[in-house]
XYZ file of C-alpha atoms in Angstrom:
693
model
C 44.664 114.151 56.081
C 45.829 111.975 59.138
C 45.161 113.636 62.961
C 47.889 115.072 63.932
C 49.392 112.513 66.682
C 49.013 112.416 70.512
C 52.040 113.452 72.639
C 52.376 112.092 76.291
C 54.889 113.894 78.592
C 56.446 110.941 79.170
C 59.461 110.252 80.882
C 62.313 107.907 80.305
C 62.110 104.616 82.516
C 65.357 103.149 83.193
C 63.805 99.577 83.286
C 62.690 99.635 79.748
C 66.601 99.631 78.749
C 67.664 96.076 78.834
C 64.739 93.798 78.085
C 62.686 91.460 81.009
C 62.883 94.240 82.780
C 59.153 94.357 83.203
C 57.654 98.109 84.446
C 54.166 98.222 85.705
C 52.638 101.621 85.071
C 48.722 102.802 85.730
C 47.472 103.828 81.823
C 46.913 107.264 82.013
C 44.291 109.046 80.563
C 44.589 110.508 77.447
C 45.466 114.591 77.804
C 44.672 117.198 75.579
C 41.413 115.169 73.977
C 37.774 117.159 75.233
C 34.310 115.378 74.141
C 32.151 117.881 73.246
C 28.328 117.469 70.849
C 27.449 119.399 67.915
C 24.075 120.184 67.228
C 23.709 117.425 65.151
C 24.300 115.069 68.761
C 27.455 113.452 66.236
C 30.746 113.491 68.795
C 33.206 116.174 68.162
C 36.912 115.971 69.752
C 38.739 118.435 70.080
C 42.471 118.388 70.847
C 44.414 120.753 72.536
C 47.946 120.402 71.846
C 50.508 120.954 74.418
C 53.480 122.991 74.571
C 56.862 121.875 72.420
C 58.808 121.234 75.526
C 60.771 118.302 74.297
C 61.677 115.868 77.219
C 64.429 114.977 75.623
C 68.177 115.968 76.567
C 69.734 116.901 72.714
C 72.668 116.976 74.339
C 73.399 114.815 76.851
C 74.438 116.543 80.255
C 77.926 114.162 81.809
C 77.194 111.904 84.609
C 78.726 112.245 88.158
C 81.271 109.302 87.838
C 81.570 108.064 91.865
C 84.468 108.469 93.324
C 86.578 105.022 93.543
C 87.861 105.588 96.617
C 84.783 106.341 98.429
C 84.243 104.279 101.637
C 81.546 101.365 101.285
C 78.623 101.341 103.242
C 78.392 98.564 105.868
C 74.911 97.871 105.705
C 73.397 95.398 108.173
C 71.198 93.180 106.122
C 70.427 90.650 109.078
C 67.279 91.096 111.320
C 67.142 94.086 113.153
C 66.996 94.111 117.325
C 63.845 95.126 117.679
C 62.471 92.329 115.840
C 64.222 89.721 117.176
C 61.780 87.735 120.441
C 63.593 87.195 123.473
C 65.844 84.113 122.143
C 66.645 85.652 119.000
C 68.426 88.362 121.174
C 70.598 85.566 123.495
C 71.652 84.051 120.355
C 72.355 87.372 118.635
C 74.564 87.916 122.087
C 76.193 85.243 121.437
C 77.605 84.871 117.843
C 78.670 88.578 118.544
C 80.980 87.019 121.560
C 81.945 84.459 119.896
C 82.908 86.595 116.391
C 85.104 88.909 118.734
C 86.910 85.787 120.305
C 87.713 84.014 116.857
C 88.791 87.851 115.744
C 90.724 87.640 118.796
C 92.269 84.171 117.582
C 92.945 84.550 113.897
C 94.490 87.688 115.004
C 97.066 86.009 117.009
C 97.602 83.702 114.907
C 98.222 86.304 112.217
C 101.184 87.988 114.299
C 102.824 84.519 115.031
C 102.942 84.097 110.871
C 104.096 87.305 110.675
C 107.117 85.758 113.411
C 107.577 83.044 111.873
C 107.575 84.591 107.854
C 110.922 86.801 109.473
C 112.689 83.504 110.996
C 111.800 81.785 107.157
C 113.373 84.661 105.486
C 116.116 84.941 108.280
C 117.023 81.126 107.904
C 116.999 81.350 103.834
C 118.463 84.032 103.326
C 120.266 85.837 106.820
C 124.184 84.321 105.513
C 123.795 85.968 102.984
C 122.414 89.020 104.363
C 126.102 88.963 106.910
C 127.579 88.615 103.632
C 126.351 91.677 102.436
C 127.591 94.128 105.623
C 131.091 91.941 105.392
C 132.004 93.800 102.388
C 133.395 96.872 103.907
C 134.657 98.259 100.833
C 131.029 99.184 99.564
C 129.850 100.429 102.029
C 131.767 104.308 102.134
C 129.479 104.881 99.103
C 126.046 106.070 100.359
C 123.941 104.639 97.406
C 125.662 101.569 97.710
C 125.058 101.663 101.292
C 121.307 102.299 101.172
C 120.295 99.490 98.370
C 121.949 96.620 100.735
C 120.217 98.008 103.557
C 116.870 97.461 101.344
C 118.293 93.746 100.510
C 118.900 92.807 103.859
C 116.031 93.601 105.458
C 113.174 92.539 102.800
C 115.920 88.968 103.296
C 115.693 89.289 106.991
C 111.738 90.550 107.176
C 113.287 92.638 110.072
C 114.600 96.240 110.684
C 115.275 95.390 113.830
C 117.633 92.716 112.698
C 119.855 94.659 110.295
C 119.618 97.806 112.946
C 121.738 95.207 115.786
C 124.125 93.834 112.556
C 124.898 97.036 111.962
C 124.879 98.277 115.599
C 127.475 95.869 116.298
C 129.699 96.596 113.414
C 129.937 100.532 114.621
C 130.382 98.903 118.124
C 133.550 97.093 116.546
C 134.791 99.511 114.386
C 134.249 98.009 111.346
C 131.951 101.018 110.292
C 131.622 104.126 110.653
C 128.343 105.726 111.737
C 128.369 107.846 108.549
C 128.504 105.094 106.822
C 125.401 103.512 108.749
C 123.290 106.641 108.258
C 122.859 105.271 104.725
C 121.911 101.388 106.064
C 119.447 102.873 108.956
C 118.065 104.501 105.722
C 117.312 101.429 103.486
C 116.028 99.154 106.417
C 113.608 101.747 106.635
C 112.079 101.359 103.247
C 112.826 97.539 103.359
C 110.153 96.702 106.235
C 107.555 98.463 104.617
C 107.620 95.052 101.941
C 105.674 93.152 104.703
C 102.613 94.961 105.097
C 102.613 94.853 101.157
C 102.747 90.886 100.760
C 99.697 91.115 102.982
C 98.014 93.357 100.697
C 98.471 91.326 97.845
C 96.004 88.692 99.986
C 92.992 90.682 98.776
C 93.442 90.689 95.585
C 89.749 88.655 95.196
C 88.022 91.917 94.862
C 88.759 94.358 93.197
C 87.039 97.082 95.089
C 89.226 95.844 98.266
C 92.341 94.964 96.656
C 92.819 98.886 95.664
C 92.190 100.063 98.851
C 93.766 97.553 100.317
C 97.495 97.687 97.745
C 97.410 101.986 98.288
C 96.725 102.015 102.126
C 100.212 99.572 101.791
C 102.530 100.983 100.019
C 101.763 104.964 101.079
C 104.124 103.560 103.740
C 106.581 102.379 100.320
C 106.518 105.935 98.393
C 107.482 107.721 102.515
C 109.980 106.005 102.158
C 111.182 106.040 99.165
C 110.438 109.592 98.392
C 111.960 110.692 101.994
C 114.950 108.751 101.442
C 115.063 110.588 97.734
C 115.286 114.378 99.100
C 116.951 112.919 102.310
C 120.497 110.655 101.220
C 121.792 113.286 98.770
C 120.934 116.410 101.534
C 122.886 113.495 103.983
C 125.793 113.293 102.216
C 126.332 116.677 101.004
C 125.989 117.714 104.826
C 126.376 115.445 107.456
C 123.035 116.926 109.262
C 121.944 113.654 110.812
C 125.892 112.197 112.559
C 125.762 116.044 113.491
C 122.295 116.391 115.093
C 122.776 112.943 116.856
C 126.396 113.581 118.345
C 124.846 117.078 119.278
C 121.802 114.784 120.844
C 124.738 112.451 122.741
C 127.412 114.330 123.819
C 124.383 116.573 125.846
C 122.528 114.365 127.366
C 124.839 111.146 129.874
C 122.326 108.771 128.969
C 122.906 105.283 131.028
C 122.520 101.484 130.674
C 118.796 101.203 131.303
C 116.538 98.274 131.751
C 115.959 96.700 128.501
C 112.602 97.816 126.215
C 109.152 96.017 127.460
C 108.083 93.012 125.445
C 104.724 93.002 125.719
C 103.435 91.736 122.431
C 106.389 89.643 122.470
C 105.507 88.150 126.279
C 102.081 86.869 124.103
C 103.558 85.562 120.956
C 106.569 83.663 122.656
C 105.400 81.049 124.468
C 104.048 80.113 120.463
C 106.694 80.772 118.245
C 109.320 79.676 120.597
C 107.258 75.691 120.489
C 108.127 76.030 115.959
C 112.074 77.459 115.397
C 114.356 79.202 117.648
C 117.102 80.776 115.665
C 120.979 81.789 116.737
C 120.658 85.735 115.661
C 124.413 86.228 116.738
C 125.269 83.888 113.720
C 125.016 86.763 111.152
C 126.328 89.436 113.437
C 129.172 87.280 113.518
C 129.717 86.797 109.345
C 129.033 90.191 108.741
C 132.120 90.756 111.376
C 133.753 88.410 108.902
C 134.518 85.972 111.315
C 135.386 82.438 109.130
C 133.897 80.240 111.641
C 131.165 81.500 111.738
C 130.152 80.715 108.525
C 129.795 77.333 108.983
C 127.986 77.494 111.853
C 123.298 76.822 111.895
C 121.019 79.787 112.404
C 119.389 76.752 114.164
C 119.175 77.173 118.203
C 119.979 73.411 119.855
C 120.856 74.182 123.155
C 118.661 76.899 125.461
C 120.463 76.686 128.878
C 123.863 76.447 128.781
C 126.632 76.845 132.034
C 130.017 78.658 131.553
C 132.943 76.877 134.220
C 135.483 79.366 134.447
C 138.728 77.496 136.625
C 141.995 77.743 136.757
C 144.577 75.563 134.923
C 148.039 74.692 134.917
C 149.168 75.782 131.131
C 152.524 76.147 128.781
C 153.602 78.868 127.203
C 156.577 79.620 125.184
C 158.591 81.857 127.735
C 158.469 83.233 131.242
C 157.595 86.201 129.885
C 153.936 84.875 128.534
C 153.426 84.104 132.501
C 150.664 85.732 133.900
C 152.564 86.553 136.734
C 155.902 86.114 138.101
C 154.841 84.372 140.937
C 152.321 81.794 139.339
C 155.477 81.155 136.534
C 158.490 77.844 137.052
C 159.801 76.074 134.706
C 161.555 72.506 134.099
C 163.797 71.738 131.963
C 161.446 71.217 128.769
C 158.081 73.543 129.843
C 157.462 76.724 130.907
C 154.401 76.752 133.177
C 151.639 79.146 134.306
C 148.336 79.686 135.622
C 145.415 80.633 133.793
C 142.079 80.823 133.493
C 140.082 78.810 131.598
C 136.753 79.192 129.721
C 134.197 75.905 129.118
C 131.453 75.971 127.906
C 128.802 72.997 128.802
C 125.389 72.110 127.181
C 122.491 71.485 129.025
C 119.394 71.905 128.105
C 118.188 71.522 124.327
C 115.600 74.063 123.049
C 111.900 72.572 122.957
C 110.946 73.298 118.515
C 110.205 70.883 115.702
C 113.695 71.567 114.158
C 115.289 71.145 116.686
C 116.744 67.463 116.601
C 116.661 67.743 112.577
C 119.590 67.086 110.640
C 117.712 69.763 107.691
C 120.168 72.331 105.646
C 119.075 75.706 107.079
C 116.914 76.825 103.325
C 115.334 73.693 103.302
C 114.244 74.658 106.911
C 113.486 78.718 105.944
C 111.525 77.319 102.714
C 109.417 74.829 104.675
C 108.573 77.694 107.394
C 108.170 80.110 104.650
C 105.355 77.630 102.642
C 103.375 77.171 105.947
C 103.623 80.892 107.326
C 102.652 82.733 104.034
C 99.476 79.415 103.922
C 98.616 80.461 107.878
C 98.399 84.595 107.106
C 96.837 84.146 103.969
C 94.536 81.724 106.154
C 94.510 84.644 109.026
C 93.836 87.333 106.731
C 90.544 85.692 104.758
C 89.393 85.173 107.991
C 89.652 88.351 109.681
C 88.237 89.961 106.551
C 85.671 88.026 106.688
C 84.674 88.465 110.648
C 85.543 92.374 110.333
C 82.876 92.504 107.420
C 80.522 90.513 109.324
C 80.755 92.231 112.245
C 81.028 96.076 111.392
C 77.420 96.415 110.269
C 75.459 99.061 110.785
C 75.473 101.387 113.703
C 78.836 99.364 114.877
C 80.085 100.577 111.229
C 78.666 104.116 111.205
C 80.478 104.343 115.176
C 83.366 103.197 114.065
C 83.892 105.036 110.296
C 82.650 108.511 112.161
C 85.646 107.784 115.148
C 88.605 106.694 113.203
C 87.715 109.199 109.745
C 85.511 112.071 111.399
C 88.379 115.257 111.431
C 88.134 117.575 114.137
C 85.871 121.009 113.751
C 86.518 123.885 111.455
C 89.444 125.296 113.610
C 90.707 122.475 115.101
C 90.447 120.600 111.977
C 94.111 119.912 111.409
C 95.295 118.765 114.651
C 92.948 115.215 113.902
C 96.852 113.909 111.689
C 99.019 114.755 114.405
C 96.795 113.190 117.188
C 97.081 110.283 114.383
C 100.329 110.033 114.279
C 100.334 109.247 117.950
C 98.012 107.093 118.066
C 100.212 104.900 115.763
C 103.213 105.817 117.431
C 101.885 104.066 120.465
C 99.975 101.546 118.895
C 103.371 100.443 117.260
C 105.148 101.047 120.868
C 102.400 98.508 122.378
C 103.314 95.672 119.759
C 106.808 96.525 119.750
C 106.506 96.146 114.930
C 105.941 98.640 112.865
C 105.045 95.255 110.489
C 102.508 94.348 112.923
C 101.010 97.377 112.780
C 100.479 98.501 109.785
C 99.894 94.858 108.603
C 97.088 94.478 110.670
C 95.795 98.625 109.077
C 95.491 96.469 105.454
C 92.126 94.207 105.706
C 90.958 97.693 107.956
C 91.852 99.710 104.993
C 90.420 96.699 101.879
C 87.321 96.583 103.247
C 86.532 100.159 103.698
C 86.705 100.987 107.933
C 89.722 103.523 107.521
C 89.969 105.863 104.572
C 93.463 106.759 102.848
C 93.420 109.391 103.986
C 93.375 108.847 107.964
C 95.610 105.788 107.216
C 98.442 107.548 106.209
C 99.424 109.638 109.079
C 99.499 106.800 110.892
C 101.489 104.784 109.494
C 103.692 107.963 109.636
C 102.723 107.361 113.515
C 104.308 103.202 113.238
C 107.215 104.686 111.612
C 107.995 107.149 114.976
C 106.868 104.241 117.247
C 109.755 101.522 115.981
C 112.236 104.290 116.339
C 111.169 105.031 120.574
C 111.572 100.759 120.615
C 114.958 100.454 119.272
C 116.476 103.653 121.236
C 115.234 101.998 124.232
C 116.463 98.833 123.810
C 119.577 101.561 123.196
C 119.594 102.393 126.108
C 120.075 98.568 127.350
C 122.929 98.335 125.655
C 126.484 97.614 127.656
C 128.718 99.896 128.183
C 131.296 100.026 124.871
C 128.395 99.970 122.803
C 125.692 102.567 124.135
C 126.535 105.344 122.139
C 126.947 103.483 118.944
C 123.423 102.113 119.115
C 122.262 105.334 120.819
C 123.207 107.550 117.987
C 122.147 104.855 115.430
C 118.830 105.112 116.710
C 118.965 108.737 117.090
C 119.718 108.425 113.418
C 116.886 106.463 112.299
C 114.183 108.501 115.039
C 115.048 111.975 113.518
C 115.575 110.317 109.805
C 111.594 109.399 110.037
C 110.585 113.225 112.001
C 112.029 114.545 108.783
C 110.902 112.754 106.370
C 107.064 113.924 108.267
C 107.953 117.255 108.137
C 108.657 116.445 104.399
C 105.373 115.034 103.309
C 102.982 115.950 106.006
C 102.524 119.260 107.591
C 101.091 120.934 104.280
C 98.398 119.444 101.870
C 100.007 119.856 98.617
C 102.875 117.823 100.060
C 100.778 114.840 100.583
C 101.943 112.829 97.142
C 102.396 109.282 98.877
C 98.916 109.339 98.754
C 98.120 110.681 95.904
C 101.223 107.709 94.075
C 99.157 105.485 96.637
C 96.109 106.370 94.925
C 97.417 105.985 91.513
C 99.186 102.580 92.056
C 96.075 100.902 93.636
C 94.382 102.107 90.661
C 96.466 100.247 88.479
C 96.843 97.112 90.370
C 93.428 96.734 90.626
C 92.774 96.626 86.430
C 96.186 94.860 86.555
C 96.473 92.347 88.967
C 100.104 91.247 87.698
C 101.429 94.354 88.162
C 101.433 93.966 91.730
C 103.424 91.227 92.232
C 105.995 93.195 89.458
C 106.422 96.663 91.563
C 106.831 93.703 94.511
C 109.936 92.533 92.774
C 111.330 95.719 90.095
C 111.455 97.894 93.515
C 112.676 95.965 96.226
C 114.451 93.246 94.225
C 116.005 94.190 90.826
C 116.247 98.219 91.526
C 118.496 97.645 94.699
C 120.614 94.075 92.793
C 120.959 96.424 90.316
C 122.207 99.629 91.928
C 124.763 96.683 94.245
C 125.746 95.089 90.684
C 126.507 98.523 89.566
C 128.797 100.155 92.961
C 130.819 96.702 92.939
C 132.448 98.084 89.263
C 133.324 101.169 91.669
C 131.687 104.731 91.878
C 132.037 105.976 88.115
C 130.661 102.821 86.576
C 127.692 103.792 89.224
C 127.559 107.003 87.827
C 127.689 106.608 84.698
C 124.901 104.905 83.873
C 122.509 106.015 86.857
C 122.908 109.676 85.939
C 120.954 109.128 82.024
C 118.641 106.863 83.653
C 117.405 109.666 86.297
C 117.625 111.978 83.970
C 114.998 110.534 81.638
C 112.549 110.008 84.096
C 112.487 113.353 85.954
C 112.056 114.022 81.592
C 108.833 111.997 81.531
C 107.561 112.811 84.985
C 108.298 117.121 84.073
C 106.390 115.966 80.350
C 104.134 114.166 82.018
C 102.569 117.225 84.028
C 103.061 119.393 81.028
C 100.992 117.229 78.990
C 98.443 116.776 82.446
C 98.932 120.456 83.086
C 99.334 122.934 79.901
C 99.344 120.719 77.220
C 99.334 124.158 75.084
C 103.118 124.854 75.304
C 104.121 121.646 74.453
C 103.942 120.945 70.550
C 101.622 119.092 68.903
C 103.498 115.565 69.032
C 104.586 115.714 72.518
C 101.408 117.063 73.730
C 100.566 113.285 74.090
C 102.988 109.340 73.960
C 101.189 108.217 71.093
C 104.119 108.872 69.557
C 105.653 105.830 70.794
C 104.530 102.367 70.449
C 101.409 101.329 72.823
C 104.198 99.115 74.599
C 105.939 101.947 76.137
C 103.434 103.987 77.473
C 99.996 101.064 78.175
C 100.080 97.915 80.033
C 96.931 96.638 77.691
C 99.808 95.157 75.535
C 102.300 93.532 78.250
C 98.404 92.241 79.984
C 97.910 90.331 76.965
C 100.818 88.918 76.361
C 100.361 87.364 80.277
C 97.270 86.662 79.689
C 98.288 84.496 76.741
C 100.518 82.250 78.971
C 98.339 82.219 81.773
C 95.485 80.844 78.745
C 98.468 78.062 77.640
C 98.754 77.266 81.191
C 94.529 76.586 81.290
C 94.839 74.112 78.151
C 95.607 70.320 78.140
C 98.924 70.306 76.245
C 101.679 70.065 77.431
C 103.918 73.287 78.348
C 106.041 72.911 75.003
C 103.752 71.766 72.845
C 100.973 74.487 74.248
C 104.129 77.510 73.091
C 104.239 75.732 70.051
C 100.558 75.228 69.141
C 100.256 78.771 70.471
C 102.659 80.856 68.397
C 100.914 77.845 65.547
C 97.749 79.472 66.559
C 98.791 82.896 66.070
C 100.795 82.654 62.930
C 98.316 80.121 60.835
C 94.596 81.230 61.831
C 94.496 77.597 63.028
C 92.633 75.801 60.915
C 90.199 73.110 61.854
C 92.821 70.431 59.903
C 95.718 71.970 62.538
C 96.603 69.358 65.019
C 97.258 72.604 66.817
C 93.639 73.710 66.392
C 92.398 71.537 69.748
C 95.028 74.268 71.567
C 93.128 76.788 71.146
C 90.649 78.696 73.301
C 87.436 79.940 70.442
C 85.768 82.588 72.317
C 81.995 82.243 71.821
C 80.744 85.075 69.975
C 78.117 87.149 73.119
C 74.429 87.270 71.314
C 74.241 90.944 70.891
C 72.087 92.215 73.524
C 68.755 93.789 72.280
C 68.412 97.467 74.200
C 64.964 98.466 74.348
C 64.741 102.124 74.161
C 61.816 104.655 75.948
C 58.835 105.867 74.752
C 60.881 109.506 75.098
C 63.389 108.452 72.999
C 61.491 107.300 69.829
C 59.381 109.817 68.156
C 56.075 108.704 67.810
C 55.066 111.564 64.870
C 58.326 110.656 62.871
C 58.019 106.696 63.694
C 54.133 106.427 62.224
C 53.339 104.971 59.476
C 51.367 105.975 56.914
C 47.658 104.971 56.490
C 48.262 102.779 53.942
C 51.935 101.742 54.699
C 52.694 98.167 56.333
C 52.277 97.357 59.745
C 54.430 97.663 62.565
C 56.541 95.022 63.976
C 54.458 92.855 66.848
C 58.069 93.086 68.564
C 58.134 97.007 69.058
C 54.662 97.086 70.973
C 54.672 98.505 74.310
C 55.985 101.927 72.477
C 59.221 100.389 72.499
C 61.525 99.561 69.534
C 64.145 97.174 69.548
C 67.919 98.340 68.358
C 71.789 96.706 68.142
C 74.049 98.042 70.472
C 75.264 99.951 67.928
C 72.502 102.219 67.199
C 71.613 102.727 70.059
C 74.797 104.292 71.131
């Protein structure tokens, strides 16, 4: 009988799971053996059995999954400061100064490219945006007014431009304040597309893209949720109109100075060399000025002189004279003296397209492509520079400063302080798009968390409204009241949204929605582009088209769709919270086709077309060959076999099982059995991946 096998308390070595990883462990003496000699002098081996404590867990405990939203550690992989010599320290200081100067330079061109991008959108779609406003019959519909605000702001890439158009129309009595409030709400939504576009530039790294896209879309969800709640409330009670009218009547505002242009002073000298626009043309189109339809938005003359002279003019009758003393007539005509205003062009503007005869749409397309290219390049360089600068102790200090709360009794104050910081920074740069777009790469590389970016974004919403209030105070007397009331409507709308979605942690729904969208978009990156097109173009255009057909059509189509969406949301909540109260069929969505409740089939379809584009066939041949391959299996004799990508079968990766998982007593062969394979030496045995799993 064979002796009892020796058992070792071997712990599983994770390095033995994969081939090619060698682990050097010191050989230990066998435990449990004591060698003594009997009376005859022959050695006798005493075997002491160890306690039967198995080192193999019969039930594998679930491993803790790392939180994908934890901020990464920005470790310094370079040489430590204490290990550098004098020359190395001086060189390191100069490198830091150079990186800081480069960072400021790329940030400057990044902001300038955002300004040029706005001008490009205005050239490409400014006249269309003005025509949206010219249809006054639709403006009485609050939903149509809201989507018009979204579309116009997306087309001109500036909520300030769309708000100024609304102010001009209200001052000219073409639009009432009640009808203008939904447009301001839509403009608040449309302005958040800029930082979402910026987040797309970080799609190369999935982790960075997940954080950056979630940080950008938290602004979108806040605006959409605020509109979904406050637009029906405003349509029913008109609380914003009443509140702002009371404020304007209580405080007798007077005309003041214009808002300080802090950032424009730095960027205008460069951007004015590229393009300058005459933004009055869009306002004139919105106010049904037919002469402005054929005007170009490109500004030609920057310096003009207006002369007022008295001239003798003819009038039909003496009643048309300016005064009886300045009126005389002869046998044929009646004459009078009138002031005639003439405009004289003195100096042309100094930008690239001043002497070009290209139409606005062509210039807008050129600037759009160039500005997007510069924006992408600057953003990539900013992310690289920040990643090289924010390391080691610097990263620790910055992350602790930005993401740490105050001590326990005052922890709630931290978020409200972040709102004030966001409002102040936005007031300095005078653009919420610039502030949130500059914050997006910081969220992507993990310097700012989503929870801290949310109050900063809410503060930027308030900061951009304070700039509009100061601009309204600088308006002339005839437009002061209307422009100030609209600016206050924008301000109180954002304050109402913050009161809805921030004070109670449970109501911070935009953070959870943005994180969910970030996870989906990082897995299926094409879904981010679909989200932009669907929410900022297709939905507003569909609602606008239904509004043109009339209010009954909009209600008849919109109410069933909203009911289905609410039903899906309620079922999702019940399935995740308490599925037992639902019937067995409704406890999951498996009763629906896969393409209706999963993005995997759509991803396969997009991957199919993307794979077609990588082959060397022409487009129509490629599509036909793909269809043929799917139908006939693509044998080698088929002419389409050259277009198919035959995926090679990946070799099966042998997995080594550690000694603790290999029961020696059970696997040891009998003495007369065949010897074990040499490949299973070292206490491990090669198994296939399916066996190991």
